[in-house]
Amino acid sequence: MGLLNGKTALITGAARGIGKAIALKYASEGANVAFTDLVIDGNAENTVRELEAFGIKAKGYASNAANFEETQTVVNQVKEEFGSIDILVNNAGITKDGLMMRMSEAQWDAVLTVNLKSAFNFIHACTPIMLRQKQGSIINMASVVGVHGNAGQCNYSASKAGMIGLAKSIAQELGSRGIRANAIAPGFIITDMTAKLSDEVKEEWCKKIPLRRGGTPEDVADVALFLASDLSSYVSGQVIQVDGGMNM
Ligand code: NAI
């Protein structure tokens, strides 16, 4: 008996990286998994097959999470094809780093729209379904820099701080209706997003981490499983840092 048997999870930006690890973790615990990404290519189709190997229903949807109308359409499709949406993970995210003095309006808008407005889009579309079900768990992927800030990432940090405020507000608005909302704040996790950092930068990061290693997508997925399942049935409005102790 899996921790998520009979549940349907919808995860944004899950063709690879942390989102994919969460999808696999949920499938291994019995959840049906719908996920989105910008394109559903061969890699994403492989992800679908890996998920189906757990004996659950899985499907990838091509959709830009930053687009309000596309999101409404994809959520309607998932509801029709899966029957319910019990878990929503707002995971899609990008970086366009730069110091404030040199940051363009386009860099700011792109990161705020993909990282934060996308979560509004999905929460707005999914909560009517969760309200009718009288239960749901919403997980916003934030970041430690959303809690502590980071020079060179004012757009990204602001978007991730927004993800925390959004989760806390939804937790207050919808808690009485059986809907929980929490945020995960990963630290330095080894994925395509961090692959572009130089070895020196990665070594510097690791020196600041008490556990002396970068995290894996699976480290984050384990916490996402806790927040999606009944193991956290009395946990709402919280931010859980998954950062090897980097920020205390
Ligand atoms: P990644 O770059 O490996 O994967 C992100 C996924 O989101 C990709 O599949 C990408 O195609 C998709 N995506 C991007 N824009 C999209 C859009 N508009 N609509 C739909 N999908 C879109 O990144 P990673 O590392 O797996 O990050 C996942 C989440 O975790 C992001 O929100 C990121 O900000 C957050 N995070 C990552 C950390 C890290 O160290 N890797 C640390 C803290 C937070």
Coordinates of N, CA and C and ligand atoms in Angstrom, one line a residue, residues 12-20 36-39 61-67 70 90-95 110 113-115 118 122 140-145 156 159-160 163 184-197 205 215 217 220 242, ligand 1:
T12 N 4.3 20.7 -12.3 CA 4.7 21.5 -13.5 C 6.2 21.4 -13.7
G13 N 6.6 21.5 -15.0 CA 8.0 21.5 -15.3 C 8.7 20.2 -14.9
A14 N 8.1 19.1 -15.2 CA 8.6 17.8 -14.6 C 9.2 16.9 -15.6
A15 N 9.6 17.4 -16.8 CA 10.2 16.5 -17.8 C 11.6 16.1 -17.3
R16 N 12.2 16.9 -16.4 CA 13.6 16.6 -15.9 C 13.8 17.2 -14.5
G17 N 15.0 16.9 -14.0 CA 15.4 17.6 -12.7 C 14.5 17.2 -11.5
I18 N 14.3 18.2 -10.7 CA 13.6 18.0 -9.4 C 12.2 17.6 -9.7
G19 N 11.5 18.2 -10.7 CA 10.1 17.8 -11.0 C 10.0 16.4 -11.3
K20 N 10.9 15.9 -12.2 CA 10.9 14.5 -12.6 C 11.1 13.6 -11.4
T36 N 3.5 18.7 -16.6 CA 3.6 19.7 -17.7 C 5.0 20.0 -18.0
D37 N 5.3 20.4 -19.2 CA 6.6 21.0 -19.5 C 6.4 21.8 -20.8
L38 N 7.4 22.6 -21.1 CA 7.2 23.5 -22.3 C 7.0 22.7 -23.6
V39 N 7.8 21.6 -23.7 CA 7.6 20.6 -24.8 C 7.6 19.2 -24.3
Y61 N 1.9 16.9 -20.5 CA 1.2 17.9 -21.3 C 2.1 19.0 -21.6
A62 N 2.1 19.4 -22.9 CA 2.9 20.5 -23.3 C 2.2 21.8 -23.0
S63 N 2.8 22.6 -22.1 CA 2.1 23.8 -21.7 C 3.0 24.8 -21.1
N64 N 2.9 26.1 -21.4 CA 3.7 27.1 -20.8 C 3.0 27.5 -19.5
A65 N 3.6 27.2 -18.3 CA 3.0 27.4 -17.0 C 2.8 28.9 -16.8
A66 N 3.5 29.7 -17.5 CA 3.4 31.2 -17.3 C 2.1 31.8 -18.0
N67 N 1.5 30.9 -18.8 CA 0.3 31.4 -19.6 C -1.0 31.0 -18.9
E70 N -3.6 28.9 -21.1 CA -3.0 27.5 -21.4 C -3.2 26.7 -20.1
N90 N 3.9 23.1 -7.8 CA 4.3 24.2 -8.6 C 5.8 24.3 -8.7
N91 N 6.4 23.6 -9.7 CA 7.8 23.3 -9.7 C 8.6 24.1 -10.8
A92 N 7.8 24.4 -11.9 CA 8.5 25.0 -13.1 C 9.3 26.3 -12.6
G93 N 10.5 26.4 -13.1 CA 11.3 27.6 -12.7 C 12.4 27.8 -13.6
I94 N 12.9 29.1 -13.7 CA 14.1 29.4 -14.5 C 14.9 30.4 -13.8
T95 N 16.2 30.6 -14.2 CA 17.0 31.7 -13.7 C 17.4 32.6 -14.8
A110 N 10.6 37.9 -17.1 CA 10.6 36.5 -17.4 C 10.7 35.6 -16.2
T113 N 7.4 35.9 -14.1 CA 6.3 35.3 -14.7 C 6.3 33.8 -14.7
V114 N 7.5 33.3 -15.1 CA 7.6 31.8 -15.1 C 7.6 31.2 -13.7
N115 N 8.3 31.9 -12.7 CA 8.5 31.3 -11.4 C 7.3 31.5 -10.5
S118 N 3.2 31.6 -12.7 CA 2.8 30.3 -13.0 C 2.1 29.6 -11.8
F122 N -1.8 28.1 -11.7 CA -2.2 26.7 -11.4 C -3.0 26.6 -10.2
N140 N 4.6 24.6 -3.2 CA 5.3 25.6 -4.1 C 6.8 25.4 -4.0
M141 N 7.5 25.2 -5.1 CA 8.9 25.1 -5.0 C 9.6 26.5 -4.9
A142 N 10.1 26.8 -3.8 CA 10.7 28.1 -3.5 C 12.2 27.9 -3.6
S143 N 13.0 28.5 -2.7 CA 14.5 28.3 -2.7 C 15.0 29.0 -1.5
V144 N 16.1 28.5 -1.0 CA 16.7 29.2 0.2 C 17.0 30.7 -0.1
V145 N 17.2 31.0 -1.4 CA 17.5 32.4 -1.7 C 16.2 33.3 -1.5
Y156 N 15.2 36.3 -9.2 CA 14.9 34.9 -8.8 C 14.5 34.9 -7.3
S159 N 11.1 36.2 -6.8 CA 10.1 35.2 -7.2 C 9.9 34.1 -6.2
K160 N 11.0 33.7 -5.6 CA 10.9 32.6 -4.6 C 10.3 33.0 -3.3
M163 N 6.8 32.9 -3.8 CA 6.2 31.6 -3.7 C 5.9 31.2 -2.2
I184 N 8.7 24.3 -0.3 CA 10.0 23.7 -0.1 C 11.0 24.7 -0.6
A185 N 12.1 24.9 0.2 CA 13.2 25.8 -0.2 C 14.5 25.0 -0.3
P186 N 14.7 24.5 -1.5 CA 16.0 23.7 -1.7 C 17.2 24.7 -1.7
G187 N 18.3 24.1 -1.3 CA 19.6 24.8 -1.4 C 20.2 24.6 -2.7
F188 N 21.4 24.0 -2.7 CA 22.2 23.7 -3.9 C 21.9 22.3 -4.3
I189 N 21.1 22.1 -5.3 CA 20.7 20.8 -5.8 C 21.3 20.6 -7.2
I190 N 21.9 19.4 -7.4 CA 22.6 19.1 -8.6 C 21.6 18.7 -9.7
T191 N 21.3 19.7 -10.6 CA 20.4 19.5 -11.8 C 21.0 20.3 -12.9
D192 N 20.3 20.3 -14.1 CA 20.7 21.1 -15.2 C 20.8 22.6 -14.8
M193 N 19.9 23.0 -13.9 CA 19.9 24.4 -13.5 C 21.2 24.8 -12.9
T194 N 21.8 24.0 -12.1 CA 23.1 24.3 -11.4 C 24.3 23.8 -12.2
A195 N 24.1 23.0 -13.3 CA 25.2 22.5 -14.1 C 26.0 23.6 -14.7
K196 N 25.3 24.7 -15.0 CA 26.1 25.8 -15.6 C 27.0 26.5 -14.7
L197 N 27.0 26.3 -13.4 CA 27.9 26.9 -12.5 C 29.3 26.3 -12.7
W205 N 30.2 26.6 -2.7 CA 28.9 26.3 -2.2 C 29.0 25.2 -1.2
G215 N 22.8 18.8 -2.9 CA 21.7 17.9 -2.7 C 21.3 17.2 -4.0
P217 N 18.1 15.6 -6.6 CA 16.7 15.8 -6.8 C 15.9 14.9 -5.9
V220 N 15.1 16.3 -2.5 CA 13.9 17.2 -2.5 C 12.6 16.4 -2.6
V242 N 15.6 22.4 2.3 CA 16.3 21.1 2.0 C 17.6 21.5 1.5
Ligands
NAI1 P1 15.6 22.4 -14.3 O1 16.0 23.5 -15.2 O2 16.5 21.1 -14.4 O3 14.1 21.9 -14.7 C1 13.1 22.9 -14.7 C2 12.0 22.4 -15.6 O4 11.0 23.4 -15.7 C3 12.5 22.1 -17.1 O5 12.0 20.8 -17.5 C4 11.9 23.2 -17.9 O6 11.7 22.9 -19.2 C5 10.6 23.5 -17.1 N1 10.1 24.8 -17.4 C6 10.8 26.0 -17.5 N2 9.9 27.0 -17.8 C7 8.7 26.4 -17.9 C8 7.4 27.0 -18.3 N3 7.3 28.3 -18.5 N4 6.4 26.1 -18.3 C9 6.5 24.8 -18.0 N5 7.7 24.3 -17.7 C10 8.8 25.1 -17.7 O7 15.5 22.9 -12.9 P2 15.5 22.2 -11.4 O8 16.8 22.4 -10.8 O9 14.9 20.8 -11.6 O10 14.5 23.2 -10.7 C11 13.1 22.8 -10.4 C12 12.6 23.9 -9.4 O11 13.4 23.9 -8.2 C13 12.7 25.3 -10.0 O12 11.5 26.0 -9.6 C14 13.9 25.9 -9.3 O13 13.8 27.3 -9.2 C15 13.8 25.2 -8.0 N6 15.1 25.2 -7.3 C16 16.2 24.5 -7.8 C17 17.4 24.5 -7.1 C18 18.6 23.9 -7.6 O14 19.7 24.0 -7.0 N7 18.6 23.1 -8.7 C19 17.5 25.2 -5.8 C20 16.3 25.9 -5.4 C21 15.2 25.8 -6.1

